[in-house]
Amino acid sequence: MEQPVALVTGAGRGIGAGVAAALSNEGYAVALTSRSRDQLEETAARCAGPTLVLPTDLTAPGAIEEVVDRVEQEWAAPQVVVANAGAGVSASVDRTTDEQWQQMLDLNLTAPFRLLRRTIPAMKQAEHGRIVVVASVAAKLGEPYISAYTASKHGVLGLVRSAAAELARTGVTVNAVCPGYVDTPMTAQTVQGIVDKTGRTPEQALAALEAKSPLHRLITVEEVVEAVLTCVRNSGMTGQGINVDGGGLQS
């Protein structure tokens, strides 16, 4: 494989699909993974260059290893890894079940950890690599009713910072992008959850989310993608959690 290789998780829709298409336009051969083959095929159709469609549940035992093994067998070790797969759940602390808690940790924290563990050795050997985790402003700020999600995102930002410090002199950078509410299907699910629990109209629920940003609008997928590409391009940036939230959380 003459082209550099990128691996994007959660590539079936939203931010992951946008990142995959952008990396393809940058000249990468892009391996795509998420649960849905149909969605991955749609993302592959948006890409300008070679793609590898690898539907899987990243929380399943051995799934990360199988995906990376396949990429290496078909192409080469990924030089860019974007850990975007994630999900959210809303409940008060006292109503958060063990199952909900574990779901958030498994997908939002353990899966990225396993992905880094599996892909870092080849990057270190090549003395070059870019790892970007799509986290959330919830990695830095606690909000009510999302304790499990917030804990998982705080955890993954800690993973990013520690890995970046460890790899600082190897040519491998590790960063997180921390979006606010983005115009994606995941936010649409959040809106519906507010409607179901509060009786607000969808318009009222959306307005409440938009009001969290000084811009009074949702962040676009393209704005998050640009932040991810910055992390890929900039060799002097590592260990960062880059906020893309319209100025709601200033740091």
mmCIF file of C-alpha atoms in Angstrom:
data_model
loop_
_atom_site.group_PDB
_atom_site.id
_atom_site.type_symbol
_atom_site.label_atom_id
_atom_site.label_comp_id
_atom_site.label_asym_id
_atom_site.label_seq_id
_atom_site.Cartn_x
_atom_site.Cartn_y
_atom_site.Cartn_z
ATOM 1 C CA MET A 1 0.000 0.000 0.000
ATOM 2 C CA GLU A 2 1.742 3.174 -1.247
ATOM 3 C CA GLN A 3 -0.852 5.474 0.267
ATOM 4 C CA PRO A 4 -0.783 6.260 3.975
ATOM 5 C CA VAL A 5 -3.462 4.377 5.909
ATOM 6 C CA ALA A 6 -6.045 5.778 8.306
ATOM 7 C CA LEU A 7 -8.502 3.921 10.530
ATOM 8 C CA VAL A 8 -11.712 5.632 11.644
ATOM 9 C CA THR A 9 -14.091 4.099 14.173
ATOM 10 C CA GLY A 10 -17.732 5.097 14.314
ATOM 11 C CA ALA A 11 -17.404 5.873 10.614
ATOM 12 C CA GLY A 12 -20.961 5.046 9.617
ATOM 13 C CA ARG A 13 -22.479 8.486 10.176
ATOM 14 C CA GLY A 14 -22.040 11.923 11.681
ATOM 15 C CA ILE A 15 -18.550 13.012 12.693
ATOM 16 C CA GLY A 16 -16.913 9.696 11.795
ATOM 17 C CA ALA A 17 -18.288 9.715 8.267
ATOM 18 C CA GLY A 18 -17.153 13.311 7.819
ATOM 19 C CA VAL A 19 -13.655 12.540 9.109
ATOM 20 C CA ALA A 20 -13.359 9.498 6.835
ATOM 21 C CA ALA A 21 -14.324 11.474 3.726
ATOM 22 C CA ALA A 22 -11.935 14.293 4.660
ATOM 23 C CA LEU A 23 -8.992 11.940 5.231
ATOM 24 C CA SER A 24 -9.738 10.269 1.921
ATOM 25 C CA ASN A 25 -9.571 13.663 0.229
ATOM 26 C CA GLU A 26 -6.231 14.211 1.977
ATOM 27 C CA GLY A 27 -4.861 11.128 0.223
ATOM 28 C CA TYR A 28 -5.319 8.415 2.836
ATOM 29 C CA ALA A 29 -6.638 4.946 2.227
ATOM 30 C CA VAL A 30 -9.323 4.763 4.895
ATOM 31 C CA ALA A 31 -10.458 1.732 6.869
ATOM 32 C CA LEU A 32 -13.992 2.222 8.182
ATOM 33 C CA THR A 33 -15.584 0.500 11.122
ATOM 34 C CA SER A 34 -18.906 0.720 12.966
ATOM 35 C CA ARG A 35 -21.735 -1.676 13.702
ATOM 36 C CA SER A 36 -23.706 -1.022 10.495
ATOM 37 C CA ARG A 37 -22.404 -2.285 7.153
ATOM 38 C CA ASP A 38 -25.043 -0.290 5.281
ATOM 39 C CA GLN A 39 -23.934 2.971 6.872
ATOM 40 C CA LEU A 40 -20.283 2.151 6.244
ATOM 41 C CA GLU A 41 -21.029 1.500 2.582
ATOM 42 C CA GLU A 42 -22.645 4.954 2.389
ATOM 43 C CA THR A 43 -19.517 6.500 3.910
ATOM 44 C CA ALA A 44 -17.295 4.561 1.518
ATOM 45 C CA ALA A 45 -19.279 6.010 -1.386
ATOM 46 C CA ARG A 46 -18.381 9.505 -0.150
ATOM 47 C CA CYS A 47 -14.655 8.741 -0.115
ATOM 48 C CA ALA A 48 -12.386 9.713 -2.976
ATOM 49 C CA GLY A 49 -9.913 6.849 -2.620
ATOM 50 C CA PRO A 50 -9.565 3.260 -1.385
ATOM 51 C CA THR A 51 -11.712 2.157 1.539
ATOM 52 C CA LEU A 52 -11.962 -0.976 3.626
ATOM 53 C CA VAL A 53 -15.370 -1.634 5.196
ATOM 54 C CA LEU A 54 -15.124 -3.522 8.489
ATOM 55 C CA PRO A 55 -18.439 -3.747 10.353
ATOM 56 C CA THR A 56 -17.993 -4.811 13.964
ATOM 57 C CA ASP A 57 -18.998 -4.166 17.554
ATOM 58 C CA LEU A 58 -15.862 -2.652 19.044
ATOM 59 C CA THR A 59 -16.912 -3.633 22.564
ATOM 60 C CA ALA A 60 -16.873 -7.344 21.722
ATOM 61 C CA PRO A 61 -13.892 -9.354 23.009
ATOM 62 C CA GLY A 62 -11.075 -9.341 20.454
ATOM 63 C CA ALA A 63 -12.898 -7.004 18.048
ATOM 64 C CA ILE A 64 -10.237 -4.273 18.074
ATOM 65 C CA GLU A 65 -7.472 -6.770 17.404
ATOM 66 C CA GLU A 66 -9.418 -8.350 14.546
ATOM 67 C CA VAL A 67 -10.064 -4.982 12.884
ATOM 68 C CA VAL A 68 -6.451 -3.816 13.079
ATOM 69 C CA ASP A 69 -5.155 -7.235 12.011
ATOM 70 C CA ARG A 70 -7.351 -7.018 8.922
ATOM 71 C CA VAL A 71 -6.152 -3.523 8.039
ATOM 72 C CA GLU A 72 -2.538 -4.610 8.352
ATOM 73 C CA GLN A 73 -3.149 -7.725 6.258
ATOM 74 C CA GLU A 74 -4.979 -5.868 3.489
ATOM 75 C CA TRP A 75 -2.893 -2.672 3.484
ATOM 76 C CA ALA A 76 -0.429 -1.677 6.203
ATOM 77 C CA ALA A 77 -0.389 -0.480 9.790
ATOM 78 C CA PRO A 78 -2.487 2.685 10.213
ATOM 79 C CA GLN A 79 -0.517 5.901 10.465
ATOM 80 C CA VAL A 80 -3.635 7.792 11.533
ATOM 81 C CA VAL A 81 -6.202 6.450 13.994
ATOM 82 C CA VAL A 82 -9.369 8.388 14.778
ATOM 83 C CA ALA A 83 -11.276 6.886 17.705
ATOM 84 C CA ASN A 84 -14.703 8.378 17.130
ATOM 85 C CA ALA A 85 -17.131 5.595 18.072
ATOM 86 C CA GLY A 86 -19.182 6.585 21.073
ATOM 87 C CA ALA A 87 -22.640 6.828 22.582
ATOM 88 C CA GLY A 88 -24.463 8.644 25.354
ATOM 89 C CA VAL A 89 -27.071 7.841 27.967
ATOM 90 C CA SER A 90 -29.092 10.178 30.150
ATOM 91 C CA ALA A 91 -30.202 9.418 33.709
ATOM 92 C CA SER A 92 -29.803 10.899 37.156
ATOM 93 C CA VAL A 93 -27.005 9.361 39.204
ATOM 94 C CA ASP A 94 -29.418 7.459 41.432
ATOM 95 C CA ARG A 95 -31.277 6.055 38.417
ATOM 96 C CA THR A 96 -28.211 5.078 36.369
ATOM 97 C CA THR A 97 -28.114 1.297 36.157
ATOM 98 C CA ASP A 98 -25.019 -0.880 36.267
ATOM 99 C CA GLU A 99 -25.726 -1.806 32.646
ATOM 100 C CA GLN A 100 -25.829 1.826 31.511
ATOM 101 C CA TRP A 101 -22.658 2.612 33.442
ATOM 102 C CA GLN A 102 -20.822 -0.324 31.902
ATOM 103 C CA GLN A 103 -22.057 0.472 28.384
ATOM 104 C CA MET A 104 -20.556 3.964 28.600
ATOM 105 C CA LEU A 105 -17.232 2.719 29.935
ATOM 106 C CA ASP A 106 -17.001 -0.133 27.412
ATOM 107 C CA LEU A 107 -17.578 1.980 24.295
ATOM 108 C CA ASN A 108 -16.309 5.428 25.264
ATOM 109 C CA LEU A 109 -13.249 4.458 27.312
ATOM 110 C CA THR A 110 -12.225 0.804 27.073
ATOM 111 C CA ALA A 111 -12.550 0.554 23.281
ATOM 112 C CA PRO A 112 -10.304 3.599 22.661
ATOM 113 C CA PHE A 113 -7.808 2.218 25.194
ATOM 114 C CA ARG A 114 -7.670 -1.101 23.369
ATOM 115 C CA LEU A 115 -7.317 0.694 20.033
ATOM 116 C CA LEU A 116 -4.359 2.716 21.274
ATOM 117 C CA ARG A 117 -2.764 -0.349 22.836
ATOM 118 C CA ARG A 118 -2.999 -2.255 19.560
ATOM 119 C CA THR A 119 -1.881 0.490 17.149
ATOM 120 C CA ILE A 120 0.831 2.324 19.097
ATOM 121 C CA PRO A 121 3.617 -0.301 18.673
ATOM 122 C CA ALA A 122 3.693 -0.004 14.855
ATOM 123 C CA MET A 123 3.570 3.790 15.070
ATOM 124 C CA LYS A 124 6.502 3.805 17.486
ATOM 125 C CA GLN A 125 8.459 1.520 15.192
ATOM 126 C CA ALA A 126 7.737 3.812 12.230
ATOM 127 C CA GLU A 127 8.535 6.865 14.381
ATOM 128 C CA HIS A 128 5.365 8.492 13.105
ATOM 129 C CA GLY A 129 1.696 8.359 14.031
ATOM 130 C CA ARG A 130 -1.370 10.458 14.707
ATOM 131 C CA ILE A 131 -4.027 9.382 17.192
ATOM 132 C CA VAL A 132 -7.138 11.509 17.629
ATOM 133 C CA VAL A 133 -9.914 10.647 20.066
ATOM 134 C CA VAL A 134 -13.262 12.358 19.571
ATOM 135 C CA ALA A 135 -14.232 13.050 23.170
ATOM 136 C CA SER A 136 -16.654 15.792 24.273
ATOM 137 C CA VAL A 137 -16.748 18.958 26.333
ATOM 138 C CA ALA A 138 -18.154 16.506 28.883
ATOM 139 C CA ALA A 139 -14.520 15.375 29.224
ATOM 140 C CA LYS A 140 -13.893 18.663 31.048
ATOM 141 C CA LEU A 141 -17.226 19.713 32.521
ATOM 142 C CA GLY A 142 -19.870 17.963 34.587
ATOM 143 C CA GLU A 143 -23.507 18.430 33.601
ATOM 144 C CA PRO A 144 -26.557 16.918 35.279
ATOM 145 C CA TYR A 145 -28.087 13.631 34.136
ATOM 146 C CA ILE A 146 -25.095 12.350 32.149
ATOM 147 C CA SER A 147 -22.835 11.038 34.912
ATOM 148 C CA ALA A 148 -21.889 7.772 33.178
ATOM 149 C CA TYR A 149 -21.180 9.507 29.870
ATOM 150 C CA THR A 150 -19.219 12.275 31.611
ATOM 151 C CA ALA A 151 -17.141 9.800 33.607
ATOM 152 C CA SER A 152 -16.242 7.868 30.455
ATOM 153 C CA LYS A 153 -15.244 11.050 28.610
ATOM 154 C CA HIS A 154 -13.201 12.379 31.531
ATOM 155 C CA GLY A 155 -11.472 9.007 31.531
ATOM 156 C CA VAL A 156 -10.662 9.000 27.846
ATOM 157 C CA LEU A 157 -9.182 12.508 28.046
ATOM 158 C CA GLY A 158 -6.953 11.215 30.842
ATOM 159 C CA LEU A 159 -5.908 8.351 28.588
ATOM 160 C CA VAL A 160 -5.051 10.816 25.801
ATOM 161 C CA ARG A 161 -2.959 13.012 28.085
ATOM 162 C CA SER A 162 -1.037 10.121 29.601
ATOM 163 C CA ALA A 163 -0.384 8.452 26.240
ATOM 164 C CA ALA A 164 0.759 11.762 24.747
ATOM 165 C CA ALA A 165 3.261 12.283 27.567
ATOM 166 C CA GLU A 166 4.530 8.743 27.174
ATOM 167 C CA LEU A 167 4.945 9.021 23.398
ATOM 168 C CA ALA A 168 6.177 12.608 23.182
ATOM 169 C CA ARG A 169 9.628 11.763 21.801
ATOM 170 C CA THR A 170 8.586 8.940 19.485
ATOM 171 C CA GLY A 171 7.025 10.884 16.597
ATOM 172 C CA VAL A 172 3.536 9.821 17.695
ATOM 173 C CA THR A 173 1.022 12.466 18.773
ATOM 174 C CA VAL A 174 -2.168 11.837 20.752
ATOM 175 C CA ASN A 175 -4.920 14.434 20.993
ATOM 176 C CA ALA A 176 -8.613 14.717 21.782
ATOM 177 C CA VAL A 177 -11.233 16.838 20.079
ATOM 178 C CA CYS A 178 -13.965 17.908 22.501
ATOM 179 C CA PRO A 179 -17.140 19.009 20.713
ATOM 180 C CA GLY A 180 -20.232 20.501 22.231
ATOM 181 C CA TYR A 181 -23.607 19.507 20.801
ATOM 182 C CA VAL A 182 -23.092 18.714 17.119
ATOM 183 C CA ASP A 183 -25.709 18.514 14.385
ATOM 184 C CA THR A 184 -25.644 14.702 14.186
ATOM 185 C CA PRO A 185 -28.021 11.768 14.717
ATOM 186 C CA MET A 186 -26.643 11.416 18.272
ATOM 187 C CA THR A 187 -27.867 14.918 19.130
ATOM 188 C CA ALA A 188 -31.193 14.162 17.477
ATOM 189 C CA GLN A 189 -31.503 11.240 19.908
ATOM 190 C CA THR A 190 -30.715 13.600 22.786
ATOM 191 C CA VAL A 191 -33.466 15.948 21.619
ATOM 192 C CA GLN A 192 -35.922 13.056 21.478
ATOM 193 C CA GLY A 193 -34.889 11.983 24.968
ATOM 194 C CA ILE A 194 -35.635 15.453 26.311
ATOM 195 C CA VAL A 195 -39.013 15.399 24.576
ATOM 196 C CA ASP A 196 -39.875 12.005 26.040
ATOM 197 C CA LYS A 197 -38.841 12.897 29.585
ATOM 198 C CA THR A 198 -40.032 16.507 29.856
ATOM 199 C CA GLY A 199 -42.938 16.873 27.456
ATOM 200 C CA ARG A 200 -41.246 19.753 25.651
ATOM 201 C CA THR A 201 -41.666 20.073 21.915
ATOM 202 C CA PRO A 202 -38.715 19.062 19.716
ATOM 203 C CA GLU A 203 -38.188 22.727 18.904
ATOM 204 C CA GLN A 204 -38.012 23.638 22.592
ATOM 205 C CA ALA A 205 -35.636 20.786 23.334
ATOM 206 C CA LEU A 206 -33.336 21.765 20.469
ATOM 207 C CA ALA A 207 -33.384 25.403 21.545
ATOM 208 C CA ALA A 208 -32.280 24.362 25.035
ATOM 209 C CA LEU A 209 -29.251 22.574 23.604
ATOM 210 C CA GLU A 210 -28.420 25.450 21.256
ATOM 211 C CA ALA A 211 -28.547 27.886 24.184
ATOM 212 C CA LYS A 212 -25.622 26.072 25.834
ATOM 213 C CA SER A 213 -23.330 27.624 23.206
ATOM 214 C CA PRO A 214 -22.645 31.375 22.974
ATOM 215 C CA LEU A 215 -23.200 30.900 19.237
ATOM 216 C CA HIS A 216 -26.758 29.726 20.006
ATOM 217 C CA ARG A 217 -26.535 26.969 17.436
ATOM 218 C CA LEU A 218 -25.289 23.429 17.092
ATOM 219 C CA ILE A 219 -21.711 22.827 16.007
ATOM 220 C CA THR A 220 -21.449 21.449 12.474
ATOM 221 C CA VAL A 221 -19.781 18.174 11.569
ATOM 222 C CA GLU A 222 -17.432 20.116 9.304
ATOM 223 C CA GLU A 223 -16.215 22.224 12.227
ATOM 224 C CA VAL A 224 -15.316 19.111 14.208
ATOM 225 C CA VAL A 225 -13.670 17.530 11.163
ATOM 226 C CA GLU A 226 -11.416 20.574 10.754
ATOM 227 C CA ALA A 227 -10.216 20.182 14.342
ATOM 228 C CA VAL A 228 -9.457 16.499 13.743
ATOM 229 C CA LEU A 229 -7.487 17.359 10.597
ATOM 230 C CA THR A 230 -5.491 19.939 12.544
ATOM 231 C CA CYS A 231 -4.462 17.225 14.984
ATOM 232 C CA VAL A 232 -3.428 15.016 12.060
ATOM 233 C CA ARG A 233 -1.419 17.718 10.321
ATOM 234 C CA ASN A 234 0.329 19.375 13.264
ATOM 235 C CA SER A 235 3.311 17.463 14.620
ATOM 236 C CA GLY A 236 3.823 19.995 17.425
ATOM 237 C CA MET A 237 0.415 19.432 18.984
ATOM 238 C CA THR A 238 0.000 16.586 21.442
ATOM 239 C CA GLY A 239 -1.770 15.912 24.721
ATOM 240 C CA GLN A 240 -4.453 18.473 23.919
ATOM 241 C CA GLY A 241 -8.199 18.469 24.394
ATOM 242 C CA ILE A 242 -9.409 20.885 21.736
ATOM 243 C CA ASN A 243 -12.799 22.416 22.451
ATOM 244 C CA VAL A 244 -15.168 22.840 19.498
ATOM 245 C CA ASP A 245 -18.219 24.143 21.277
ATOM 246 C CA GLY A 246 -18.742 27.711 20.163
ATOM 247 C CA GLY A 247 -16.968 29.179 23.188
ATOM 248 C CA GLY A 248 -19.136 27.626 25.870
ATOM 249 C CA LEU A 249 -16.118 26.228 27.707
ATOM 250 C CA GLN A 250 -13.125 28.530 27.480
ATOM 251 C CA SER A 251 -9.661 27.173 28.196
#
